[in-house]
Amino acid sequence: MKPFQLPPHLLMGSATSGAQIEGGDTNSNWYAWCEQGRIRDQTSCLRANDHWNRYSEDIELMTELNHRVYRMGVEWSRLEPIEGQFSKEAIKHYRKEISLMLEKGIKPLVTLHHFSHPIWLENQAGFEHPRVLSQFLRYVRFVVENLGDLVSEYITINEPNVYAVQGYYFGTWPPAKKNLRLVLKVMKHMALCHISAYRLIHEIRKEKGWPGQTMVGVANHLRVFDAYNKNNPLDRLAAGAMDYLFQNALTRTMADGILRPPFGVGAPLGKGRFMDFFGLNYYTRDGVRFKGFQNLVMPNTPRNDLGWEIYPKGLYRLCKLCYERYRVPVWITENGTCDEEDRFRSRYIYDHLLEISKLCSDGIPVERYYHWSLMDNFEWAEGESARFGLIHVDYDTQKRTIRPSGRFYGEICRNLEVTEEMIQTYLLGTISSQYPSGSSIK
Ligand code: BGC
């Protein structure tokens, strides 16, 4: 392990989403889902991290970890708890939270939809129905008109492919349907929502003449799909098909407005360029087998607590590909790992940031890195038991404790480098230098 430096233009921080940390919201589809006892460990996002009340403490922690940027969600269900009625109190709260962040020199990137939305929308078929377009735009208008003087950077939608596949193909998330036709519809409607919101955000901020460069994008969940057996041409074919169907067709549509089969053709909202940056959420790679069209974990590879392969090179491969394809700066809007005991998170951070330093040396403009996540939080179907945080959270007492990997990350954020001394302190000679290998540690 060698010391390395990161480029001075890289802004570093972490990411969270509203529903995963705020707690206390009874108007969202995820609250309703938790109430039905659908979460693996029977926990609920109603508790989460109580960030709604503890945001000042959490911003203090970001400052301690030398954050320059922070990706946060605002919750549609808090802001529009009843259809057409917007909450002045909720928007005031977000303004307070964001103002405090700005005072501390932390620049916010705001996500408008991150898997959760109001129950009233869910009851009206959510993103299955084309009317969602006007509903989403009304909500986006409210947010941007009320926060736009403080916030210039937005993510319209987080991981539309994951949302559509979990909710409508596997049926493991709300609304728990298993219908391929609906997967395609939802993807298409999300793409159209993104494109219209992209235009609207630019329009509003320009009209008001608010400061700061308006930057709008999507947080795209991309995986590396490799042939399970690289010598098998059918596996290679299946990997290509998986890549296209799960991510490529949709991502391209959101970038240029042209619908691709199988979810459409033509450009109903016109062609254009609808991404000011390429937001990449990167976690892992899948090995694809033609037989049964299956995604498997590659054999003999290191894995995290959830059994996901740890594959840092994938970050390099995807950033390079996305830059070459979309020609906009790359923002890593999520990257992190599930490691309850903090046994390998430091190593994970080291390896992934090393890839970023290589990318930058090779001329790929990676401008941001948001680690997932600032602190342990409500991990959707897994509930509280899957821990991705730089900071450990005791949910009973809400006590936050910075993990050693969090300290390591904070030091990197401070000087944009990993020194020999940091390697000695956080990696060599500690249990954090090795990944668990072979199979999942759980
Ligand atoms: C999501 C996050 C989630 C993380 C870890 C991403 O797909 O955007 O909300 O917590 O992965 O699973």
mmCIF file of N, CA, C and O and ligand atoms in Angstrom, residues 17 20 71 114-115 158-159 162 173 221 281 283 306 308 334 372 377-380 388, ligand 1:
data_model
loop_
_atom_site.group_PDB
_atom_site.id
_atom_site.type_symbol
_atom_site.label_atom_id
_atom_site.label_comp_id
_atom_site.label_asym_id
_atom_site.label_seq_id
_atom_site.Cartn_x
_atom_site.Cartn_y
_atom_site.Cartn_z
ATOM 1 N N SER A 17 -30.092 9.915 2.588
ATOM 2 C CA SER A 17 -31.395 10.294 1.997
ATOM 3 C C SER A 17 -32.339 10.617 3.143
ATOM 4 O O SER A 17 -32.122 10.166 4.280
ATOM 5 N N GLN A 20 -34.140 7.689 5.030
ATOM 6 C CA GLN A 20 -33.228 6.777 5.726
ATOM 7 C C GLN A 20 -32.695 7.336 7.037
ATOM 8 O O GLN A 20 -32.199 6.588 7.865
ATOM 9 N N ARG A 71 -24.522 15.337 0.251
ATOM 10 C CA ARG A 71 -25.720 15.022 -0.533
ATOM 11 C C ARG A 71 -26.842 14.618 0.417
ATOM 12 O O ARG A 71 -26.679 13.686 1.207
ATOM 13 N N HIS A 114 -35.924 10.014 -3.618
ATOM 14 C CA HIS A 114 -34.999 8.927 -3.282
ATOM 15 C C HIS A 114 -35.833 7.755 -2.744
ATOM 16 O O HIS A 114 -35.933 7.562 -1.538
ATOM 17 N N PHE A 115 -36.470 7.059 -3.630
ATOM 18 C CA PHE A 115 -37.298 5.863 -3.355
ATOM 19 C C PHE A 115 -38.601 6.133 -2.603
ATOM 20 O O PHE A 115 -39.507 5.311 -2.641
ATOM 21 N N ASN A 158 -33.197 9.491 -7.619
ATOM 22 C CA ASN A 158 -32.155 8.546 -7.262
ATOM 23 C C ASN A 158 -32.477 7.166 -7.834
ATOM 24 O O ASN A 158 -33.574 6.633 -7.603
ATOM 25 N N GLU A 159 -31.570 6.601 -8.574
ATOM 26 C CA GLU A 159 -31.620 5.214 -9.037
ATOM 27 C C GLU A 159 -32.985 4.754 -9.533
ATOM 28 O O GLU A 159 -33.589 3.829 -8.960
ATOM 29 N N VAL A 162 -33.223 0.930 -9.965
ATOM 30 C CA VAL A 162 -33.361 0.122 -8.734
ATOM 31 C C VAL A 162 -34.789 0.234 -8.212
ATOM 32 O O VAL A 162 -35.424 -0.764 -7.853
ATOM 33 N N TRP A 173 -39.918 -4.294 -2.561
ATOM 34 C CA TRP A 173 -40.141 -2.945 -2.028
ATOM 35 C C TRP A 173 -41.557 -2.517 -2.413
ATOM 36 O O TRP A 173 -42.139 -3.083 -3.347
ATOM 37 N N HIS A 221 -27.614 4.323 -10.619
ATOM 38 C CA HIS A 221 -27.008 3.121 -10.013
ATOM 39 C C HIS A 221 -26.467 2.252 -11.148
ATOM 40 O O HIS A 221 -27.227 1.697 -11.920
ATOM 41 N N ASN A 281 -23.679 6.122 -8.733
ATOM 42 C CA ASN A 281 -23.696 5.369 -7.480
ATOM 43 C C ASN A 281 -23.064 4.027 -7.789
ATOM 44 O O ASN A 281 -23.601 3.257 -8.601
ATOM 45 N N TYR A 283 -21.397 0.401 -6.343
ATOM 46 C CA TYR A 283 -21.166 -0.524 -5.233
ATOM 47 C C TYR A 283 -20.448 -1.806 -5.632
ATOM 48 O O TYR A 283 -19.550 -2.249 -4.942
ATOM 49 N N LEU A 306 -23.161 -7.914 3.183
ATOM 50 C CA LEU A 306 -24.365 -8.338 2.466
ATOM 51 C C LEU A 306 -24.041 -9.324 1.343
ATOM 52 O O LEU A 306 -24.909 -9.694 0.563
ATOM 53 N N TRP A 308 -21.982 -8.668 -1.177
ATOM 54 C CA TRP A 308 -21.690 -7.988 -2.451
ATOM 55 C C TRP A 308 -20.181 -8.012 -2.699
ATOM 56 O O TRP A 308 -19.389 -7.711 -1.795
ATOM 57 N N GLU A 334 -22.618 8.179 -4.785
ATOM 58 C CA GLU A 334 -22.625 7.178 -3.714
ATOM 59 C C GLU A 334 -21.527 6.161 -3.975
ATOM 60 O O GLU A 334 -21.345 5.734 -5.121
ATOM 61 N N TRP A 372 -21.088 6.880 0.760
ATOM 62 C CA TRP A 372 -22.330 6.364 1.346
ATOM 63 C C TRP A 372 -21.941 5.469 2.509
ATOM 64 O O TRP A 372 -21.385 4.422 2.273
ATOM 65 N N ASN A 377 -27.746 3.943 8.777
ATOM 66 C CA ASN A 377 -29.114 4.436 8.662
ATOM 67 C C ASN A 377 -30.058 3.321 8.234
ATOM 68 O O ASN A 377 -29.633 2.177 8.066
ATOM 69 N N PHE A 378 -31.305 3.693 8.060
ATOM 70 C CA PHE A 378 -32.347 2.720 7.728
ATOM 71 C C PHE A 378 -32.131 2.209 6.307
ATOM 72 O O PHE A 378 -32.368 2.940 5.349
ATOM 73 N N GLU A 379 -31.675 0.959 6.201
ATOM 74 C CA GLU A 379 -31.273 0.433 4.894
ATOM 75 C C GLU A 379 -32.439 -0.333 4.242
ATOM 76 O O GLU A 379 -32.388 -1.541 4.041
ATOM 77 N N TRP A 380 -33.504 0.372 3.945
ATOM 78 C CA TRP A 380 -34.651 -0.159 3.191
ATOM 79 C C TRP A 380 -35.065 -1.557 3.677
ATOM 80 O O TRP A 380 -35.275 -1.726 4.877
ATOM 81 N N PHE A 388 -23.768 0.952 6.912
ATOM 82 C CA PHE A 388 -22.896 1.545 5.887
ATOM 83 C C PHE A 388 -22.177 2.800 6.398
ATOM 84 O O PHE A 388 -21.541 3.506 5.611
HETATM 85 C C1 BGC B 1 -29.288 3.632 -2.458
HETATM 86 C C2 BGC B 1 -29.187 3.918 -0.985
HETATM 87 C C3 BGC B 1 -28.814 2.644 -0.241
HETATM 88 C C4 BGC B 1 -27.461 2.184 -0.744
HETATM 89 C C5 BGC B 1 -26.917 0.945 -0.060
HETATM 90 C C6 BGC B 1 -28.183 2.757 -2.990
HETATM 91 O O1 BGC B 1 -28.679 1.877 -3.943
HETATM 92 O O2 BGC B 1 -29.407 4.828 -3.172
HETATM 93 O O3 BGC B 1 -30.384 4.460 -0.537
HETATM 94 O O4 BGC B 1 -28.821 2.784 1.134
HETATM 95 O O5 BGC B 1 -27.565 1.899 -2.110
HETATM 96 O O6 BGC B 1 -27.701 -0.159 -0.336
#
